[in-house]
C-alpha cells in the first residue's frame, strides 16, 4: 500500500515513460448491466411513484390557486407591505405551479419511464461524395457566371458593393447633432450666482462655514430648457477650508474667496458625480471608480483611474454677499474626449 | 405522402395514426418524427446548463412581453402621481414613471419585473457556465468549433441585452451606468465624441437614449439571440450531443435516452423547474428596487453603486487602471499640426484590452488547440478536465482573470465590509490582475495532474476500503479492493496526447511556425500522466507486494475475519 507514498515517482510507475500508453488499451466492456429500479420490480413502489407524481401535479394546481388568491384577495393599499405580500403570494403561487409540473414530470420520467440507456450510431455529417459534388456545382456556377474570366466585372462589382454599404451607415447621421464646442461651455458665466442643488436658492459666503460642503448648481438651471444636459456639465461642489491649507498655483489665487473654493462635481474619468467629501483629509472621492482628488492641491488626482484634476470654478462674492462665478470653467469639464485639446 | 406508385394508400388503424396521417398528408413531417422521435440524448448533469440558458431566455421573452405592454420608454418630463407616496409630485421621465407604475399600480407588475431581472441574471450566468463546461470538457473541438463561436457571440449578445435593459427604467443607478458608457465612448480617439453625440442624440443625457435602447432591447438584440439560438440548436442536432467516455460509449455512438418520452419529459419538465425556481427567487428577494434610487439626475450618486454582475468585470477593469503611474499620466495630449488632441488611455485601455483578451482567446481557442495538437479528427467524446491539464489550467487562469476584475467592481464594498483600506484593496487587486491568472494556471494544472495520478493509483492498486487486516505472519495491511472493469475502463480510456516535436515539411525544412508549434506542444503536454495499460496492471498485480489486492493466500485469511 505504502509504495506510492514514498520513493520517487519514477520508481513507482505513476509517471509514464516513453513508449508507454497508447499502444495497449483495455477492452471496452460495453454498457454496464442494467439495474432495475424499485418501481420496475415492486408493484407497490410503482403505485407509490404514480401517486407521488399525482401529488406533485396537485401541488401545481394549489400553486395556481394561490396565485389567484394573491391577485384578487390582496387589495393594494399604497403601502410597500401589502405590495410585498402580494408579490410573495404571486411568486410562491407561480413557483408551486411551475415546480409542481416540472418536478412531477421529471419524477415520472425517472421512476416510471424506461431507464435503460440506448446506443445510437453517429453518422457522418455529410458524405464525402456530396461534398465533392457541391464543390463541383459551385465551381460550375462560378465558371458559367464568368466572374473568374472577367476581372473588370469582378473588381467593379466588388468596389460598388463595398461602397454601397456606406449609405446604410451614413443614413444614421441624423441621430444627433455634431458636437461642435458645446462640451466646452457650461451655464456658468461672470456674475452667475451659486445656488443650492436642487432647490436653486442662492448661497451667501457667510453661510459657508469651515468644513461644510455644498452641492451647487448655477442660478436659473431649474428653468433652463435642457436641464439635465446643463446640469451634467455645471454641477459644482463648494467647500470652505482654512485659507492656509489651500495652495493655489500662480494666477489662481483669486479663484476662491476667503478659503471657499468651487470645483466641478463631474469626475474627469468617465463623468460620474464626485459626491463624497472627506472633511478630515479634504479628499473628494468618486463612488463609481474611486478616483480621489486632493482639495488642498487644487483637486489633483491622488488615487484611482482619473488623470486630470477636477476643473475649478473661479468664484467671488457680489455686493449683496452672494457667491457668484467670475467666469465659466477655464477648461472643459467631465470625461476626456479626442477634441478636448 | 400517399404512395400512389404502389397503388395502395397507407390505412392507419389507431386514432393516433389517423391524426398523424391527416397532418402528414398535408404538411409532411413523418420523416421528421422518424428522425427525431427516438433521437438519443446522453445524460449528464453538466449538460443542463445550456438548457437553463434556453429556458431562462424563454422566461425572459414571456415576462418581457408582459412588461412591454405597460412600459413607456419616453424621456418626456412628467410629474409622478402614482401610488408610491415618497416620489409623488417629483419631476421625472415618463420611462421612470411607468416603471414605477409597473411596480406599484399594476397587479403582478412588480413580480414580472423581478422575474424578468432575475431570469436575465440567470440567463447570462447559465450561458457563462455552459461555456465553461464546453471549454473544460473539450466539447468545442471539431466539428463543433463554429457552434462554440456562436455561443461566444450569444454571450456578448446576452450582456448587451442585459445592459440595454438595465438602463431602461431611467432611475439614478441606470443613469449613472449610462454616464459611464458615455465617458468610455468619448475616450475613443477621433470618432468617440461623434459616436456619443449620435447615440445620445446630442449632449448626455438628452431625451433620445432610452427610446433607442428600448428598440435595441426589445427588437434587435432578442431577434439576433433568437436567430443564433436556432442555429446553435440546429447544429447540436446535426452534430449530435457529445458524451463522456465510458464503457459502451465511443466516438462513433451516442448512448442515452430517446427524446420520446424520457428525454422530452426530463427536459420539458426541467423548463417548469427553472421557471419555478426563478419565480420563488422573485417572490422572496427584491432586485433592483428602482423606487429607492429616484429619477436620474447628474448630480447625486449613491455610495457603493454596483453594476449588474455580468458587466461588473468591465467596470472593475475601469477601477483597477491607475490614471497616473509614478508621475506618468495615462492621458496624452498629442500635438498635431492642426492642434492638440487628447488620448485618454486610462479609460480606453481597461475598457478594451481585458475584454479583448478574454474574447480573442475564447474565439480562437479551438483553433489554437487544433494547431498545437495537429489533431484534425472529429471529437465526440469529452475530456474529463483532469485529463487535459494544460487546457484546464488555461481555463482556470481565464476564470481568475475574470474574477479579479469582477471583484474590483465591488472594491468599495470589500473595503467597507471587511474594514480595510479601499486603496489597499485596489493595490492588491491590481497585483492579482497580473499574478492571479499565473497562479491559477499553475495550481489548476498541478491539481489536474495529481488527480490523474490518483486515478492511476486506483486502477493499479484498487480502492482503499479502510479495512485493516492482520495477516497470519503478523503484518497489518489495509485491504484494497480492485475496481470493476467498468470503472477501470472509465479511468483508463482517455486521450493522452504526447509532445509532438517539430515536423519537417516536404522539403525537409523545419519552419519557424512549426518550431513555435513544437514549443507550444511541449508546453501543453510535457507534464503528462499516461493512462494505465493492461500490461502495467498485470505487472502491478504480479509484483505481489502487499498493499494492493491481497493475494490468494491472504484472501482466505481476510475473509475468515
PDB file of N, CA, C and O in Angstrom, chain A residues 160-190:
ATOM      1  N   UNK A 160     -18.209  48.506 -56.063  1.00  0.00           N
ATOM      2  CA  UNK A 160     -19.549  49.061 -55.914  1.00  0.00           C
ATOM      3  C   UNK A 160     -20.227  48.515 -54.662  1.00  0.00           C
ATOM      4  O   UNK A 160     -20.879  49.249 -53.916  1.00  0.00           O
ATOM      5  N   UNK A 161     -20.038  47.210 -54.402  1.00  0.00           N
ATOM      6  CA  UNK A 161     -20.696  46.604 -53.240  1.00  0.00           C
ATOM      7  C   UNK A 161     -20.170  47.198 -51.951  1.00  0.00           C
ATOM      8  O   UNK A 161     -20.938  47.501 -51.029  1.00  0.00           O
ATOM      9  N   UNK A 162     -18.839  47.355 -51.894  1.00  0.00           N
ATOM     10  CA  UNK A 162     -18.271  47.908 -50.655  1.00  0.00           C
ATOM     11  C   UNK A 162     -18.796  49.316 -50.435  1.00  0.00           C
ATOM     12  O   UNK A 162     -19.229  49.676 -49.341  1.00  0.00           O
ATOM     13  N   UNK A 163     -18.790  50.110 -51.518  1.00  0.00           N
ATOM     14  CA  UNK A 163     -19.239  51.498 -51.372  1.00  0.00           C
ATOM     15  C   UNK A 163     -20.712  51.567 -51.020  1.00  0.00           C
ATOM     16  O   UNK A 163     -21.134  52.429 -50.260  1.00  0.00           O
ATOM     17  N   UNK A 164     -21.499  50.623 -51.581  1.00  0.00           N
ATOM     18  CA  UNK A 164     -22.945  50.677 -51.378  1.00  0.00           C
ATOM     19  C   UNK A 164     -23.334  50.456 -49.921  1.00  0.00           C
ATOM     20  O   UNK A 164     -24.449  50.748 -49.517  1.00  0.00           O
ATOM     21  N   UNK A 165     -22.398  49.924 -49.117  1.00  0.00           N
ATOM     22  CA  UNK A 165     -22.705  49.717 -47.704  1.00  0.00           C
ATOM     23  C   UNK A 165     -22.733  51.046 -46.960  1.00  0.00           C
ATOM     24  O   UNK A 165     -23.496  51.228 -46.022  1.00  0.00           O
ATOM     25  N   UNK A 166     -21.893  51.985 -47.419  1.00  0.00           N
ATOM     26  CA  UNK A 166     -21.720  53.206 -46.637  1.00  0.00           C
ATOM     27  C   UNK A 166     -22.984  54.042 -46.472  1.00  0.00           C
ATOM     28  O   UNK A 166     -23.195  54.612 -45.401  1.00  0.00           O
ATOM     29  N   UNK A 167     -23.845  54.145 -47.496  1.00  0.00           N
ATOM     30  CA  UNK A 167     -25.083  54.890 -47.249  1.00  0.00           C
ATOM     31  C   UNK A 167     -25.864  54.360 -46.055  1.00  0.00           C
ATOM     32  O   UNK A 167     -26.491  55.130 -45.324  1.00  0.00           O
ATOM     33  N   UNK A 168     -25.788  53.013 -45.847  1.00  0.00           N
ATOM     34  CA  UNK A 168     -26.516  52.434 -44.712  1.00  0.00           C
ATOM     35  C   UNK A 168     -26.000  53.000 -43.397  1.00  0.00           C
ATOM     36  O   UNK A 168     -26.750  53.140 -42.435  1.00  0.00           O
ATOM     37  N   UNK A 169     -24.706  53.303 -43.366  1.00  0.00           N
ATOM     38  CA  UNK A 169     -24.159  53.893 -42.139  1.00  0.00           C
ATOM     39  C   UNK A 169     -24.486  55.387 -42.113  1.00  0.00           C
ATOM     40  O   UNK A 169     -24.900  55.939 -41.101  1.00  0.00           O
ATOM     41  N   UNK A 170     -24.330  56.014 -43.307  1.00  0.00           N
ATOM     42  CA  UNK A 170     -24.499  57.465 -43.363  1.00  0.00           C
ATOM     43  C   UNK A 170     -25.914  57.879 -42.997  1.00  0.00           C
ATOM     44  O   UNK A 170     -26.135  58.953 -42.451  1.00  0.00           O
ATOM     45  N   UNK A 171     -26.875  56.962 -43.264  1.00  0.00           N
ATOM     46  CA  UNK A 171     -28.268  57.341 -43.032  1.00  0.00           C
ATOM     47  C   UNK A 171     -28.550  57.576 -41.549  1.00  0.00           C
ATOM     48  O   UNK A 171     -29.519  58.195 -41.165  1.00  0.00           O
ATOM     49  N   UNK A 172     -27.646  57.080 -40.704  1.00  0.00           N
ATOM     50  CA  UNK A 172     -27.814  57.311 -39.268  1.00  0.00           C
ATOM     51  C   UNK A 172     -27.239  58.654 -38.824  1.00  0.00           C
ATOM     52  O   UNK A 172     -27.219  58.959 -37.643  1.00  0.00           O
ATOM     53  N   UNK A 173     -26.754  59.426 -39.798  1.00  0.00           N
ATOM     54  CA  UNK A 173     -26.137  60.700 -39.453  1.00  0.00           C
ATOM     55  C   UNK A 173     -27.056  61.584 -38.617  1.00  0.00           C
ATOM     56  O   UNK A 173     -26.625  62.259 -37.695  1.00  0.00           O
ATOM     57  N   UNK A 174     -28.356  61.560 -38.923  1.00  0.00           N
ATOM     58  CA  UNK A 174     -29.256  62.476 -38.234  1.00  0.00           C
ATOM     59  C   UNK A 174     -29.655  62.004 -36.843  1.00  0.00           C
ATOM     60  O   UNK A 174     -30.535  62.585 -36.218  1.00  0.00           O
ATOM     61  N   UNK A 175     -28.997  60.952 -36.367  1.00  0.00           N
ATOM     62  CA  UNK A 175     -29.258  60.535 -34.986  1.00  0.00           C
ATOM     63  C   UNK A 175     -28.975  61.669 -34.019  1.00  0.00           C
ATOM     64  O   UNK A 175     -29.619  61.806 -32.985  1.00  0.00           O
ATOM     65  N   UNK A 176     -27.982  62.445 -34.333  1.00  0.00           N
ATOM     66  CA  UNK A 176     -27.653  63.503 -33.380  1.00  0.00           C
ATOM     67  C   UNK A 176     -26.943  64.640 -34.053  1.00  0.00           C
ATOM     68  O   UNK A 176     -26.444  64.512 -35.165  1.00  0.00           O
ATOM     69  N   UNK A 177     -26.901  65.784 -33.362  1.00  0.00           N
ATOM     70  CA  UNK A 177     -26.166  66.929 -33.906  1.00  0.00           C
ATOM     71  C   UNK A 177     -24.665  66.686 -33.782  1.00  0.00           C
ATOM     72  O   UNK A 177     -24.236  65.814 -33.038  1.00  0.00           O
ATOM     73  N   UNK A 178     -23.870  67.450 -34.507  1.00  0.00           N
ATOM     74  CA  UNK A 178     -22.425  67.372 -34.332  1.00  0.00           C
ATOM     75  C   UNK A 178     -22.048  68.021 -33.009  1.00  0.00           C
ATOM     76  O   UNK A 178     -22.741  68.907 -32.516  1.00  0.00           O
ATOM     77  N   UNK A 179     -20.957  67.553 -32.417  1.00  0.00           N
ATOM     78  CA  UNK A 179     -20.621  68.053 -31.088  1.00  0.00           C
ATOM     79  C   UNK A 179     -20.348  69.552 -31.054  1.00  0.00           C
ATOM     80  O   UNK A 179     -20.717  70.222 -30.096  1.00  0.00           O
ATOM     81  N   UNK A 180     -19.741  70.091 -32.126  1.00  0.00           N
ATOM     82  CA  UNK A 180     -19.384  71.495 -32.056  1.00  0.00           C
ATOM     83  C   UNK A 180     -18.510  71.741 -30.850  1.00  0.00           C
ATOM     84  O   UNK A 180     -17.661  70.915 -30.505  1.00  0.00           O
ATOM     85  N   UNK A 181     -18.735  72.860 -30.157  1.00  0.00           N
ATOM     86  CA  UNK A 181     -17.928  73.083 -28.952  1.00  0.00           C
ATOM     87  C   UNK A 181     -18.805  73.186 -27.710  1.00  0.00           C
ATOM     88  O   UNK A 181     -18.446  73.808 -26.726  1.00  0.00           O
ATOM     89  N   UNK A 182     -19.996  72.526 -27.788  1.00  0.00           N
ATOM     90  CA  UNK A 182     -20.903  72.625 -26.629  1.00  0.00           C
ATOM     91  C   UNK A 182     -20.287  72.006 -25.377  1.00  0.00           C
ATOM     92  O   UNK A 182     -20.630  72.382 -24.269  1.00  0.00           O
ATOM     93  N   UNK A 183     -19.361  71.047 -25.562  1.00  0.00           N
ATOM     94  CA  UNK A 183     -18.784  70.409 -24.377  1.00  0.00           C
ATOM     95  C   UNK A 183     -17.844  71.374 -23.641  1.00  0.00           C
ATOM     96  O   UNK A 183     -17.467  71.113 -22.507  1.00  0.00           O
ATOM     97  N   UNK A 184     -17.447  72.457 -24.297  1.00  0.00           N
ATOM     98  CA  UNK A 184     -16.533  73.404 -23.643  1.00  0.00           C
ATOM     99  C   UNK A 184     -17.277  74.413 -22.777  1.00  0.00           C
ATOM    100  O   UNK A 184     -16.677  75.070 -21.947  1.00  0.00           O
ATOM    101  N   UNK A 185     -18.583  74.558 -23.056  1.00  0.00           N
ATOM    102  CA  UNK A 185     -19.301  75.631 -22.367  1.00  0.00           C
ATOM    103  C   UNK A 185     -20.306  75.084 -21.370  1.00  0.00           C
ATOM    104  O   UNK A 185     -20.956  74.078 -21.615  1.00  0.00           O
ATOM    105  N   UNK A 186     -20.419  75.770 -20.271  1.00  0.00           N
ATOM    106  CA  UNK A 186     -21.447  75.442 -19.298  1.00  0.00           C
ATOM    107  C   UNK A 186     -22.252  76.698 -19.036  1.00  0.00           C
ATOM    108  O   UNK A 186     -21.994  77.761 -19.625  1.00  0.00           O
ATOM    109  N   UNK A 187     -23.245  76.600 -18.152  1.00  0.00           N
ATOM    110  CA  UNK A 187     -24.080  77.758 -17.846  1.00  0.00           C
ATOM    111  C   UNK A 187     -23.346  78.810 -17.026  1.00  0.00           C
ATOM    112  O   UNK A 187     -23.838  79.918 -16.846  1.00  0.00           O
ATOM    113  N   UNK A 188     -22.206  78.433 -16.478  1.00  0.00           N
ATOM    114  CA  UNK A 188     -21.509  79.386 -15.633  1.00  0.00           C
ATOM    115  C   UNK A 188     -20.987  80.545 -16.471  1.00  0.00           C
ATOM    116  O   UNK A 188     -20.547  80.363 -17.598  1.00  0.00           O
ATOM    117  N   UNK A 189     -21.057  81.725 -15.888  1.00  0.00           N
ATOM    118  CA  UNK A 189     -20.548  82.914 -16.558  1.00  0.00           C
ATOM    119  C   UNK A 189     -20.301  83.953 -15.489  1.00  0.00           C
ATOM    120  O   UNK A 189     -20.672  83.766 -14.330  1.00  0.00           O
ATOM    121  N   UNK A 190     -19.734  85.031 -15.891  1.00  0.00           N
ATOM    122  CA  UNK A 190     -19.447  86.066 -14.917  1.00  0.00           C
ATOM    123  C   UNK A 190     -20.741  86.537 -14.267  1.00  0.00           C
ATOM    124  O   UNK A 190     -21.708  86.869 -14.963  1.00  0.00           O
TER     125      UNK A 190
END
